[in-house]
Coordinates of C-alpha atoms in Angstrom, one line a residue:
X1493 CA -54.5 73.7 25.6
X1494 CA -54.7 76.9 27.2
X1495 CA -53.0 80.1 25.3
X1496 CA -50.3 81.4 26.8
X1497 CA -50.9 84.7 28.2
X1498 CA -49.6 87.2 30.9
X1499 CA -51.3 86.3 34.2
X1500 CA -54.2 89.2 34.6
X1501 CA -53.4 89.4 38.3
X1502 CA -50.2 90.4 39.8
X1503 CA -48.7 91.2 37.0
X1504 CA -47.4 94.1 38.3
X1505 CA -45.6 92.5 41.0
X1506 CA -42.2 91.6 41.1
X1507 CA -42.2 87.6 41.2
X1508 CA -39.5 85.8 43.2
X1509 CA -37.7 84.4 40.2
X1510 CA -37.5 85.8 36.6
X1511 CA -40.1 84.1 34.1
X1512 CA -37.1 83.9 31.4
X1513 CA -34.3 82.3 33.3
X1514 CA -35.5 81.3 36.6
X1515 CA -32.8 83.1 38.6
X1516 CA -33.8 84.7 42.0
X1517 CA -34.9 88.8 41.5
X1518 CA -35.4 91.5 43.9
X1519 CA -35.8 94.4 41.3
X1520 CA -37.5 95.6 38.0
X1521 CA -34.8 93.5 35.9
X1522 CA -33.1 90.0 36.2
X1523 CA -29.6 90.4 37.3
X1524 CA -29.1 87.2 34.9
X1525 CA -30.6 88.1 31.8
X1526 CA -32.0 91.5 32.1
X1527 CA -35.1 90.8 31.2
X1528 CA -38.0 93.1 33.0
X1529 CA -39.9 91.4 36.2
X1530 CA -42.8 93.4 35.8
X1531 CA -44.7 92.1 33.0
X1532 CA -48.3 93.6 31.2
X1533 CA -49.5 93.3 27.8
X1534 CA -47.9 95.8 25.8
X1535 CA -50.0 98.6 24.1
X1536 CA -49.9 100.1 20.6
X1537 CA -48.2 103.0 22.2
X1538 CA -45.8 101.2 23.8
X1539 CA -44.8 99.4 20.7
X1540 CA -44.1 103.0 18.6
X1541 CA -42.2 104.0 22.0
X1542 CA -39.7 101.1 21.6
X1543 CA -39.5 101.4 17.7
X1544 CA -38.4 105.0 18.4
X1545 CA -36.3 104.5 20.8
X1546 CA -34.4 101.4 19.6
X1547 CA -33.9 102.5 16.1
X1548 CA -33.8 106.3 16.3
X1549 CA -31.8 106.1 19.9
X1550 CA -30.0 103.2 19.8
X1551 CA -29.6 102.9 16.0
X1552 CA -29.1 106.6 15.8
X1553 CA -25.4 106.0 15.6
X1554 CA -25.8 104.9 12.1
X1555 CA -26.4 108.7 11.2
X1556 CA -23.2 109.6 13.0
X1557 CA -21.5 106.9 11.1
X1558 CA -22.8 107.6 7.7
X1559 CA -21.9 111.5 8.1
X1560 CA -18.3 110.6 8.7
X1561 CA -18.3 108.1 6.2
X1562 CA -19.8 109.8 3.3
X1563 CA -18.6 113.7 4.1
X1564 CA -15.5 113.4 6.3
X1565 CA -13.0 111.1 4.6
X1566 CA -10.9 108.8 6.6
X1567 CA -12.7 110.6 10.2
X1568 CA -14.6 107.2 10.6
X1569 CA -11.2 105.5 10.6
X1570 CA -9.5 107.8 12.7
X1571 CA -12.1 107.5 15.2
X1572 CA -12.2 104.0 15.5
X1573 CA -8.4 104.1 15.9
X1574 CA -8.6 106.7 18.9
X1575 CA -10.8 104.3 20.6
X1576 CA -14.1 105.9 20.1
X1577 CA -16.3 103.0 18.8
X1578 CA -19.5 102.3 20.6
X1579 CA -21.0 105.6 18.8
X1580 CA -20.3 104.1 15.4
X1581 CA -21.4 100.9 13.2
X1582 CA -18.7 98.1 13.5
X1583 CA -16.7 98.1 10.3
X1584 CA -17.4 95.0 8.9
X1585 CA -21.4 95.2 9.6
X1586 CA -21.0 98.4 8.1
X1587 CA -19.2 97.0 4.7
X1588 CA -21.4 93.8 4.6
X1589 CA -24.5 96.0 4.7
X1590 CA -23.7 98.6 2.1
X1591 CA -22.4 95.8 -0.2
X1592 CA -25.3 94.1 0.0
X1593 CA -27.7 97.0 -0.4
X1594 CA -25.1 97.9 -3.6
X1595 CA -25.3 94.8 -5.4
X1596 CA -29.1 94.9 -4.8
X1597 CA -29.5 98.4 -6.2
X1598 CA -27.1 97.7 -9.1
X1599 CA -29.4 94.1 -10.0
X1600 CA -33.0 96.3 -9.8
X1601 CA -31.4 98.9 -12.1
X1602 CA -30.9 96.4 -14.9
X1603 CA -27.1 97.2 -15.4
X1604 CA -25.4 94.9 -18.2
X1605 CA -21.8 94.8 -17.7
X1606 CA -21.6 92.8 -20.8
X1607 CA -23.7 91.9 -23.6
X1608 CA -23.2 89.6 -26.6
X1609 CA -24.7 91.1 -30.1
X1610 CA -25.1 89.2 -33.3
X1611 CA -23.9 91.2 -36.3
X1612 CA -25.1 90.5 -39.7
X1613 CA -26.4 87.1 -40.3
X1614 CA -24.0 85.4 -38.6
X1615 CA -23.6 84.1 -35.1
X1616 CA -20.5 86.0 -33.7
X1617 CA -20.8 87.7 -30.7
X1618 CA -19.5 91.3 -30.0
X1619 CA -19.2 92.0 -26.1
X1620 CA -19.8 95.6 -25.6
X1621 CA -20.0 97.1 -22.2
X1622 CA -23.3 98.5 -20.9
X1623 CA -24.1 101.1 -18.1
X1624 CA -27.8 101.3 -16.9
X1625 CA -28.9 99.3 -19.8
X1626 CA -27.6 101.6 -22.6
X1627 CA -25.6 100.4 -25.1
X1628 CA -22.6 102.5 -26.8
X1629 CA -19.9 101.6 -24.4
X1630 CA -16.3 100.7 -25.6
X1631 CA -15.9 97.2 -26.7
X1632 CA -14.3 94.8 -24.9
X1633 CA -13.7 91.7 -26.6
X1634 CA -13.6 92.7 -30.4
X1635 CA -15.2 89.8 -31.9
X1636 CA -16.8 92.0 -34.4
X1637 CA -13.6 92.7 -36.1
X1638 CA -12.5 88.9 -36.2
X1639 CA -12.2 87.6 -40.2
X1640 CA -15.2 85.5 -41.2
X1641 CA -13.2 82.5 -41.5
X1642 CA -11.7 82.7 -37.9
X1643 CA -13.3 80.1 -35.6
X1644 CA -15.9 82.0 -33.3
X1645 CA -15.0 79.4 -30.0
X1646 CA -13.2 80.7 -27.0
X1647 CA -9.7 79.2 -26.8
X1648 CA -7.4 79.1 -23.6
X1649 CA -3.8 79.5 -23.1
X1650 CA -2.2 76.3 -23.1
X1651 CA -1.4 76.0 -19.7
X1652 CA -5.1 76.5 -18.7
X1653 CA -6.0 73.9 -21.1
X1654 CA -4.0 71.0 -19.4
X1655 CA -4.9 72.4 -15.9
X1656 CA -8.6 72.8 -16.4
X1657 CA -9.7 70.4 -18.9
X1658 CA -13.0 70.4 -16.8
X1659 CA -13.3 74.5 -17.9
X1660 CA -12.7 73.7 -21.3
X1661 CA -15.9 71.8 -21.5
X1662 CA -17.6 74.5 -19.7
X1663 CA -16.5 76.8 -22.3
X1664 CA -17.3 74.4 -25.2
X1665 CA -20.8 74.5 -23.5
X1666 CA -21.1 78.4 -23.4
X1667 CA -20.2 78.8 -27.1
X1668 CA -23.1 76.4 -27.7
X1669 CA -25.5 78.9 -26.1
X1670 CA -27.5 81.6 -28.1
X1671 CA -26.1 85.2 -27.5
X1672 CA -29.3 85.7 -24.8
X1673 CA -28.1 82.6 -22.8
X1674 CA -24.6 83.8 -22.7
X1675 CA -25.7 87.1 -21.5
X1676 CA -28.0 85.7 -18.8
X1677 CA -25.1 83.5 -17.5
X1678 CA -22.7 86.3 -17.4
X1679 CA -25.0 88.1 -15.6
X1680 CA -25.9 85.2 -13.1
X1681 CA -22.4 84.7 -12.5
X1682 CA -21.6 88.1 -11.9
X1683 CA -24.1 88.7 -9.3
X1684 CA -23.8 85.5 -7.6
X1685 CA -20.0 85.4 -7.1
X1686 CA -18.8 89.1 -7.4
X1687 CA -20.0 90.0 -3.9
X1688 CA -17.6 87.3 -2.9
X1689 CA -14.6 87.9 -4.8
X1690 CA -14.9 92.0 -3.8
X1691 CA -14.8 91.0 -0.4
X1692 CA -11.9 88.8 -0.8
X1693 CA -9.9 91.8 -2.1
X1694 CA -10.1 93.6 0.9
X1695 CA -7.2 91.9 2.6
X1696 CA -5.2 92.2 -0.5
X1697 CA -6.0 96.2 -0.4
X1698 CA -4.8 96.2 2.9
X1699 CA -1.8 94.5 1.9
X1700 CA -0.9 97.0 -0.6
X1701 CA -1.5 99.6 1.9
X1702 CA 0.9 97.7 4.2
X1703 CA 3.4 97.7 1.7
X1704 CA 2.9 101.3 0.8
X1705 CA 3.3 102.3 4.4
X1706 CA 6.3 100.3 5.4
X1707 CA 7.8 102.0 8.4
X1708 CA 4.9 103.9 9.6
X1709 CA 4.2 101.4 12.6
X1710 CA 0.8 100.8 11.2
X1711 CA -0.6 97.2 12.0
X1712 CA -1.9 95.2 9.2
X1713 CA -5.6 95.3 11.5
X1714 CA -5.4 99.1 10.8
X1715 CA -5.1 98.8 7.2
X1716 CA -8.0 96.3 6.7
X1717 CA -10.0 99.1 9.0
X1718 CA -9.3 101.7 6.1
X1719 CA -9.9 99.4 3.5
X1720 CA -13.4 98.6 4.9
X1721 CA -14.0 101.9 5.6
X1722 CA -13.1 103.2 2.2
X1723 CA -14.7 100.4 0.0
X1724 CA -18.1 100.9 2.2
X1725 CA -18.1 104.8 0.5
X1726 CA -17.1 103.3 -2.7
X1727 CA -20.5 101.1 -2.7
X1728 CA -22.6 103.9 -1.8
X1729 CA -21.1 106.3 -4.2
X1730 CA -21.3 103.7 -7.0
X1731 CA -25.1 103.1 -6.4
X1732 CA -25.6 106.8 -6.2
X1733 CA -23.6 107.2 -9.8
X1734 CA -26.0 104.7 -11.2
X1735 CA -29.1 106.0 -10.6
X1736 CA -27.9 109.8 -10.7
X1737 CA -28.9 111.3 -14.7
X1738 CA -26.4 112.4 -16.7
X1739 CA -25.6 115.8 -15.8
X1740 CA -23.5 118.4 -13.5
X1741 CA -24.4 116.2 -10.4
X1742 CA -23.1 113.0 -11.7
X1743 CA -19.9 114.7 -12.5
X1744 CA -19.4 116.1 -8.9
X1745 CA -20.2 112.7 -7.8
X1746 CA -17.6 111.4 -9.5
X1747 CA -15.1 113.9 -8.5
X1748 CA -15.8 113.2 -4.7
X1749 CA -15.4 109.7 -5.8
X1750 CA -11.9 110.3 -7.0
X1751 CA -11.0 112.4 -4.6
X1752 CA -12.1 110.8 -1.4
X1753 CA -9.3 108.2 -1.1
X1754 CA -6.7 110.5 -1.2
X1755 CA -8.1 112.8 1.6
X1756 CA -8.8 109.8 3.9
X1757 CA -5.3 108.6 3.3
X1758 CA -3.9 112.1 4.3
X1759 CA -6.3 112.3 7.4
X1760 CA -5.5 108.8 8.7
X1761 CA -2.1 108.2 7.8
X1762 CA -0.4 111.7 7.7
X1763 CA 2.0 111.7 5.2
X1764 CA 2.8 114.7 3.1
X1765 CA 0.7 115.7 0.2
X1766 CA 3.2 114.2 -2.5
X1767 CA 3.7 111.5 -0.5
X1768 CA -0.2 110.9 -0.4
X1769 CA -0.3 111.3 -4.1
X1770 CA 2.0 109.0 -5.5
X1771 CA 1.0 106.1 -3.1
X1772 CA -2.6 107.1 -4.1
X1773 CA -1.9 106.3 -7.6
X1774 CA -0.3 103.3 -7.0
X1775 CA -2.9 102.1 -4.6
X1776 CA -5.5 103.0 -7.3
X1777 CA -3.7 101.3 -10.1
X1778 CA -3.0 98.0 -8.2
X1779 CA -6.7 97.9 -6.8
X1780 CA -8.2 98.8 -9.8
X1781 CA -6.4 95.6 -11.8
X1782 CA -7.4 93.7 -9.2
X1783 CA -10.7 94.5 -9.1
X1784 CA -10.9 94.0 -13.2
X1785 CA -9.2 90.5 -12.5
X1786 CA -11.9 89.6 -10.0
X1787 CA -14.8 90.9 -12.1
X1788 CA -13.0 88.4 -14.9
X1789 CA -12.9 85.6 -12.4
X1790 CA -16.7 86.3 -11.2
X1791 CA -17.8 85.9 -14.8
X1792 CA -15.3 82.8 -15.4
X1793 CA -17.2 81.1 -12.2
X1794 CA -20.3 81.7 -13.8
X1795 CA -19.5 80.2 -17.1
X1796 CA -17.8 77.1 -15.4
X1797 CA -20.8 76.5 -13.1
X1798 CA -23.7 76.9 -15.7
X1799 CA -25.7 74.4 -16.6

């Protein structure tokens, strides 16, 4: 079989029909599919030109998006609501891309959210917070303070015992694991389910905004847009926070992360400073609680489906 090639003769001439879709053509581009009608074997220079033209010119809107997202709180949302959309990356695509990048960088950093440590000659797990693989965080579980005669297996509230017998079995299986296996199960569960859990919190975040700004005339979709942009910013800051060494720069990043949300709320919703402040405090608390419960849910799913 003869390999598919572009004809050597007449390839600079305009054919009567498009080589791609077969539509009748009379110019340099097909009126139906947009493909060029005069084809030739591309050179290396053309490949470089196409790469630069696509990723610098066309995808150059990424840089404008990131500048406004990172350094001008609320400006990206305001631009989108004003109808200037084509010059920026779509909100959902931006959120998903930065979310994937954040969890990938977090996984590569070997950050341990929880770790089970054996104490003494027993096998009681002590659950401690970790950051970037460095121990010494506050105790989450506090199992090392339990009396020696207290059972070490995990217990569930009575309603969960009745509603989730399968989960009870999963917990029993989890209790029989070694400390290393438990840490691996929780780590795997977090990185597998946390991205989905955090994404599902976006409508809830927007609902909080809707309730906090009742009477403002804002539609629910506008709050979803604001939620996508502000949480996309948080992914970038948290990723930078993980890889930034302790010191003044890390303190600056922390301050910017905390102050960004009320500044963005002020720009987008236009309330007074006091009106923005109390709404920010409530939103921060509600979303923080939702996020904590979401992380626990992700870890629980990891335990439930561990084999």
